[in-house]
mmCIF file of C-alpha atoms in Angstrom:
data_model
loop_
_atom_site.group_PDB
_atom_site.id
_atom_site.type_symbol
_atom_site.label_atom_id
_atom_site.label_comp_id
_atom_site.label_asym_id
_atom_site.label_seq_id
_atom_site.Cartn_x
_atom_site.Cartn_y
_atom_site.Cartn_z
ATOM 1 C CA UNK A 80 6.454 16.612 6.780
ATOM 2 C CA UNK A 81 3.914 13.991 5.767
ATOM 3 C CA UNK A 82 4.756 10.411 6.745
ATOM 4 C CA UNK A 83 5.357 7.609 4.274
ATOM 5 C CA UNK A 84 3.361 4.504 5.257
ATOM 6 C CA UNK A 85 4.003 1.062 3.804
ATOM 7 C CA UNK A 86 0.981 -1.261 3.891
ATOM 8 C CA UNK A 87 0.623 -4.773 2.515
ATOM 9 C CA UNK A 88 -1.040 -8.135 3.026
ATOM 10 C CA UNK A 89 1.427 -10.778 4.227
ATOM 11 C CA UNK A 90 1.052 -14.441 5.159
ATOM 12 C CA UNK A 91 2.399 -15.873 8.403
ATOM 13 C CA UNK A 92 5.457 -17.165 6.545
ATOM 14 C CA UNK A 93 6.158 -13.765 5.018
ATOM 15 C CA UNK A 94 4.726 -14.195 1.516
ATOM 16 C CA UNK A 95 3.411 -10.934 0.108
ATOM 17 C CA UNK A 96 2.064 -12.119 -3.228
ATOM 18 C CA UNK A 97 -1.358 -10.520 -3.689
ATOM 19 C CA UNK A 98 -3.101 -13.891 -4.124
ATOM 20 C CA UNK A 99 -1.358 -15.797 -1.299
ATOM 21 C CA UNK A 100 -3.581 -14.714 1.590
ATOM 22 C CA UNK A 101 -7.283 -14.929 2.252
ATOM 23 C CA UNK A 102 -9.681 -13.574 -0.340
ATOM 24 C CA UNK A 103 -10.871 -10.055 0.540
ATOM 25 C CA UNK A 104 -13.963 -9.808 2.719
ATOM 26 C CA UNK A 105 -16.037 -6.866 3.924
ATOM 27 C CA UNK A 106 -13.927 -6.346 7.045
ATOM 28 C CA UNK A 107 -10.576 -6.379 5.246
ATOM 29 C CA UNK A 108 -11.889 -4.088 2.508
ATOM 30 C CA UNK A 109 -13.040 -1.572 5.134
ATOM 31 C CA UNK A 110 -9.529 -1.725 6.607
ATOM 32 C CA UNK A 111 -7.860 -1.131 3.222
ATOM 33 C CA UNK A 112 -10.272 1.683 2.377
ATOM 34 C CA UNK A 113 -9.381 3.397 5.664
ATOM 35 C CA UNK A 114 -5.653 2.912 4.936
ATOM 36 C CA UNK A 115 -6.039 4.577 1.535
ATOM 37 C CA UNK A 116 -8.071 7.413 3.059
ATOM 38 C CA UNK A 117 -5.211 8.182 5.506
ATOM 39 C CA UNK A 118 -3.075 9.218 2.536
ATOM 40 C CA UNK A 119 -3.013 12.279 0.302
ATOM 41 C CA UNK A 120 -1.369 10.229 -2.426
ATOM 42 C CA UNK A 121 -0.345 6.701 -3.317
ATOM 43 C CA UNK A 122 3.183 5.741 -4.351
ATOM 44 C CA UNK A 123 3.563 2.653 -6.515
ATOM 45 C CA UNK A 124 6.180 0.979 -8.636
ATOM 46 C CA UNK A 125 5.218 0.058 -12.187
ATOM 47 C CA UNK A 126 4.065 -3.498 -11.429
ATOM 48 C CA UNK A 127 1.807 -2.508 -8.519
ATOM 49 C CA UNK A 128 0.446 0.497 -10.408
ATOM 50 C CA UNK A 129 -0.493 -1.625 -13.415
ATOM 51 C CA UNK A 130 -2.020 -4.357 -11.233
ATOM 52 C CA UNK A 131 -4.101 -1.865 -9.231
ATOM 53 C CA UNK A 132 -5.191 0.022 -12.330
ATOM 54 C CA UNK A 133 -6.361 -3.161 -14.059
ATOM 55 C CA UNK A 134 -8.500 -4.111 -11.050
ATOM 56 C CA UNK A 135 -9.690 -0.814 -9.572
ATOM 57 C CA UNK A 136 -9.885 1.832 -12.285
ATOM 58 C CA UNK A 137 -13.482 2.817 -12.898
ATOM 59 C CA UNK A 138 -14.553 1.860 -16.422
ATOM 60 C CA UNK A 139 -15.296 4.666 -18.865
ATOM 61 C CA UNK A 140 -18.978 3.699 -18.617
ATOM 62 C CA UNK A 141 -18.961 4.934 -15.013
ATOM 63 C CA UNK A 142 -20.390 1.585 -13.893
ATOM 64 C CA UNK A 143 -18.335 -0.774 -11.769
ATOM 65 C CA UNK A 144 -17.905 -4.305 -13.203
ATOM 66 C CA UNK A 145 -20.375 -7.073 -12.337
ATOM 67 C CA UNK A 146 -17.703 -9.076 -10.486
ATOM 68 C CA UNK A 147 -17.421 -6.324 -7.879
ATOM 69 C CA UNK A 148 -19.541 -6.759 -4.757
ATOM 70 C CA UNK A 149 -21.277 -3.731 -3.227
ATOM 71 C CA UNK A 150 -18.882 -3.801 -0.232
ATOM 72 C CA UNK A 151 -15.869 -3.459 -2.579
ATOM 73 C CA UNK A 152 -17.091 -0.230 -4.163
ATOM 74 C CA UNK A 153 -15.933 2.168 -1.375
ATOM 75 C CA UNK A 154 -12.374 0.825 -1.774
ATOM 76 C CA UNK A 155 -12.621 1.031 -5.554
ATOM 77 C CA UNK A 156 -13.862 4.627 -5.416
ATOM 78 C CA UNK A 157 -11.136 5.609 -2.936
ATOM 79 C CA UNK A 158 -8.239 4.180 -4.926
ATOM 80 C CA UNK A 159 -9.702 5.321 -8.239
ATOM 81 C CA UNK A 160 -9.859 8.995 -7.220
ATOM 82 C CA UNK A 161 -6.564 9.046 -5.262
ATOM 83 C CA UNK A 162 -3.549 10.991 -6.501
ATOM 84 C CA UNK A 163 -0.874 8.516 -7.568
ATOM 85 C CA UNK A 164 2.865 8.706 -8.103
ATOM 86 C CA UNK A 165 4.494 5.944 -10.132
ATOM 87 C CA UNK A 166 8.191 5.134 -9.878
ATOM 88 C CA UNK A 167 9.265 3.661 -13.202
ATOM 89 C CA UNK A 168 12.153 3.898 -15.603
ATOM 90 C CA UNK A 169 10.303 1.939 -18.308
ATOM 91 C CA UNK A 170 6.912 3.650 -18.576
ATOM 92 C CA UNK A 171 6.766 6.618 -20.929
ATOM 93 C CA UNK A 172 3.583 7.971 -19.393
ATOM 94 C CA UNK A 173 0.802 7.286 -16.905
ATOM 95 C CA UNK A 174 -2.749 8.436 -16.384
ATOM 96 C CA UNK A 175 -5.400 7.411 -13.819
ATOM 97 C CA UNK A 176 -4.699 10.586 -11.813
ATOM 98 C CA UNK A 177 -0.993 9.692 -11.750
ATOM 99 C CA UNK A 178 2.367 11.163 -12.557
ATOM 100 C CA UNK A 179 5.746 9.559 -13.085
ATOM 101 C CA UNK A 180 8.547 9.864 -10.547
ATOM 102 C CA UNK A 181 11.955 9.911 -12.203
ATOM 103 C CA UNK A 182 15.524 10.512 -11.150
ATOM 104 C CA UNK A 183 17.072 9.827 -7.768
ATOM 105 C CA UNK A 184 14.506 7.845 -5.758
ATOM 106 C CA UNK A 185 15.577 9.143 -2.350
ATOM 107 C CA UNK A 186 15.481 12.791 -3.401
ATOM 108 C CA UNK A 187 12.180 12.404 -5.233
ATOM 109 C CA UNK A 188 10.456 10.727 -2.279
ATOM 110 C CA UNK A 189 11.912 13.250 0.180
ATOM 111 C CA UNK A 190 10.351 16.021 -1.945
ATOM 112 C CA UNK A 191 6.981 14.240 -1.861
ATOM 113 C CA UNK A 192 7.222 13.797 1.907
ATOM 114 C CA UNK A 193 7.954 17.509 2.360
ATOM 115 C CA UNK A 194 4.728 18.543 0.670
ATOM 116 C CA UNK A 195 1.889 19.425 3.065
ATOM 117 C CA UNK A 196 -0.644 16.750 3.869
ATOM 118 C CA UNK A 197 -1.609 13.753 5.973
ATOM 119 C CA UNK A 198 0.632 11.122 4.451
ATOM 120 C CA UNK A 199 1.758 8.987 1.543
ATOM 121 C CA UNK A 200 0.783 5.328 1.068
ATOM 122 C CA UNK A 201 3.214 2.919 -0.564
ATOM 123 C CA UNK A 202 2.343 -0.619 -1.528
ATOM 124 C CA UNK A 203 4.011 -3.388 -3.454
ATOM 125 C CA UNK A 204 7.201 -5.372 -3.010
ATOM 126 C CA UNK A 205 10.226 -3.939 -4.849
ATOM 127 C CA UNK A 206 9.731 -0.205 -4.293
ATOM 128 C CA UNK A 207 9.104 -0.529 -0.520
ATOM 129 C CA UNK A 208 12.338 -2.525 -0.177
ATOM 130 C CA UNK A 209 14.293 0.311 -1.795
ATOM 131 C CA UNK A 210 12.501 2.887 0.389
ATOM 132 C CA UNK A 211 13.149 0.875 3.567
ATOM 133 C CA UNK A 212 16.844 0.603 2.639
ATOM 134 C CA UNK A 213 16.903 4.406 2.284
ATOM 135 C CA UNK A 214 15.273 4.848 5.709
ATOM 136 C CA UNK A 215 12.297 6.693 4.212
ATOM 137 C CA UNK A 216 9.403 4.609 5.589
ATOM 138 C CA UNK A 217 7.838 6.134 8.691
ATOM 139 C CA UNK A 218 5.231 3.451 9.363
ATOM 140 C CA UNK A 219 4.730 -0.192 8.453
ATOM 141 C CA UNK A 220 1.207 -1.656 8.418
ATOM 142 C CA UNK A 221 0.868 -5.371 7.780
ATOM 143 C CA UNK A 222 -2.388 -7.248 7.429
ATOM 144 C CA UNK A 223 -1.095 -10.651 8.536
ATOM 145 C CA UNK A 224 -3.101 -13.461 6.984
ATOM 146 C CA UNK A 225 -3.564 -16.801 8.828
ATOM 147 C CA UNK A 226 -2.057 -18.672 5.881
ATOM 148 C CA UNK A 227 1.240 -20.458 5.224
ATOM 149 C CA UNK A 228 1.896 -19.908 1.530
ATOM 150 C CA UNK A 229 5.186 -21.778 1.227
ATOM 151 C CA UNK A 230 6.181 -19.811 -1.882
ATOM 152 C CA UNK A 231 6.225 -16.420 -3.521
ATOM 153 C CA UNK A 232 7.964 -13.135 -2.844
ATOM 154 C CA UNK A 233 8.641 -12.525 0.821
ATOM 155 C CA UNK A 234 8.295 -9.326 2.774
ATOM 156 C CA UNK A 235 11.285 -7.012 2.334
ATOM 157 C CA UNK A 236 13.550 -9.873 1.173
ATOM 158 C CA UNK A 237 17.068 -8.530 0.715
ATOM 159 C CA UNK A 238 16.834 -5.680 3.229
ATOM 160 C CA UNK A 239 20.396 -4.458 3.747
ATOM 161 C CA UNK A 240 20.138 -3.649 7.457
ATOM 162 C CA UNK A 241 17.879 -4.700 10.263
ATOM 163 C CA UNK A 242 15.177 -2.176 11.187
ATOM 164 C CA UNK A 243 13.965 -2.268 14.787
ATOM 165 C CA UNK A 244 10.233 -1.545 14.977
ATOM 166 C CA UNK A 245 7.841 -0.554 17.757
ATOM 167 C CA UNK A 246 4.264 -1.819 17.735
ATOM 168 C CA UNK A 247 1.834 1.108 17.822
ATOM 169 C CA UNK A 248 -1.479 -0.586 17.038
ATOM 170 C CA UNK A 249 -3.078 -3.964 16.397
ATOM 171 C CA UNK A 250 -6.515 -5.038 15.298
ATOM 172 C CA UNK A 251 -7.875 -8.599 15.077
ATOM 173 C CA UNK A 252 -10.294 -9.577 12.318
ATOM 174 C CA UNK A 253 -13.008 -12.235 12.398
ATOM 175 C CA UNK A 254 -11.155 -14.101 9.625
ATOM 176 C CA UNK A 255 -8.147 -14.616 11.904
ATOM 177 C CA UNK A 256 -6.114 -11.939 10.129
ATOM 178 C CA UNK A 257 -4.410 -9.337 12.315
ATOM 179 C CA UNK A 258 -3.520 -5.784 11.303
ATOM 180 C CA UNK A 259 -0.237 -4.724 12.904
ATOM 181 C CA UNK A 260 1.065 -1.161 12.727
ATOM 182 C CA UNK A 261 4.708 -0.396 13.513
ATOM 183 C CA UNK A 262 7.040 2.588 13.462
ATOM 184 C CA UNK A 263 10.818 2.457 13.279
ATOM 185 C CA UNK A 264 12.107 2.660 16.839
ATOM 186 C CA UNK A 265 14.537 5.482 16.083
ATOM 187 C CA UNK A 266 12.448 7.902 14.024
ATOM 188 C CA UNK A 267 11.086 9.908 16.931
ATOM 189 C CA UNK A 268 7.411 9.621 15.879
ATOM 190 C CA UNK A 269 6.355 7.614 18.928
#
């Protein structure tokens, strides 16, 4: 069974709005590229899918936009070519190498996890909360930003039950950010 990994940027006070932390730099983009490469497919809710597509889909011209620095291109290429699953009850269709996930969320994600492969990557805010409540997340990876945002959506706000985690890896960045990787203490993967 391939593991489901939840990864997100988060500030020290728990804000996980995509603009609340530090701006991306070469080191953080290498980290996120490696995270994406650990997955066979990406799992997004509608909001995250649309946000990622608007920023990282390669233009029809085949040329990346002028705003993109050279060190951002490996991430852009990785996310652009990745297989994507989109959980949405409002979208009628998706493209960008994606397919819609409909019906019972738990059953649908269990089916995806049972497919062969190295893993699934989930990002965003709302969908990961639902998946954590269902006990479907096998690994949590947080890039903790040295910022106090004081506002915005907070990490897994509304979680129904406490989830005890075990630290399995940490990596410090020159920016002061720290990547922390955890697994649920009771899932037997450690």
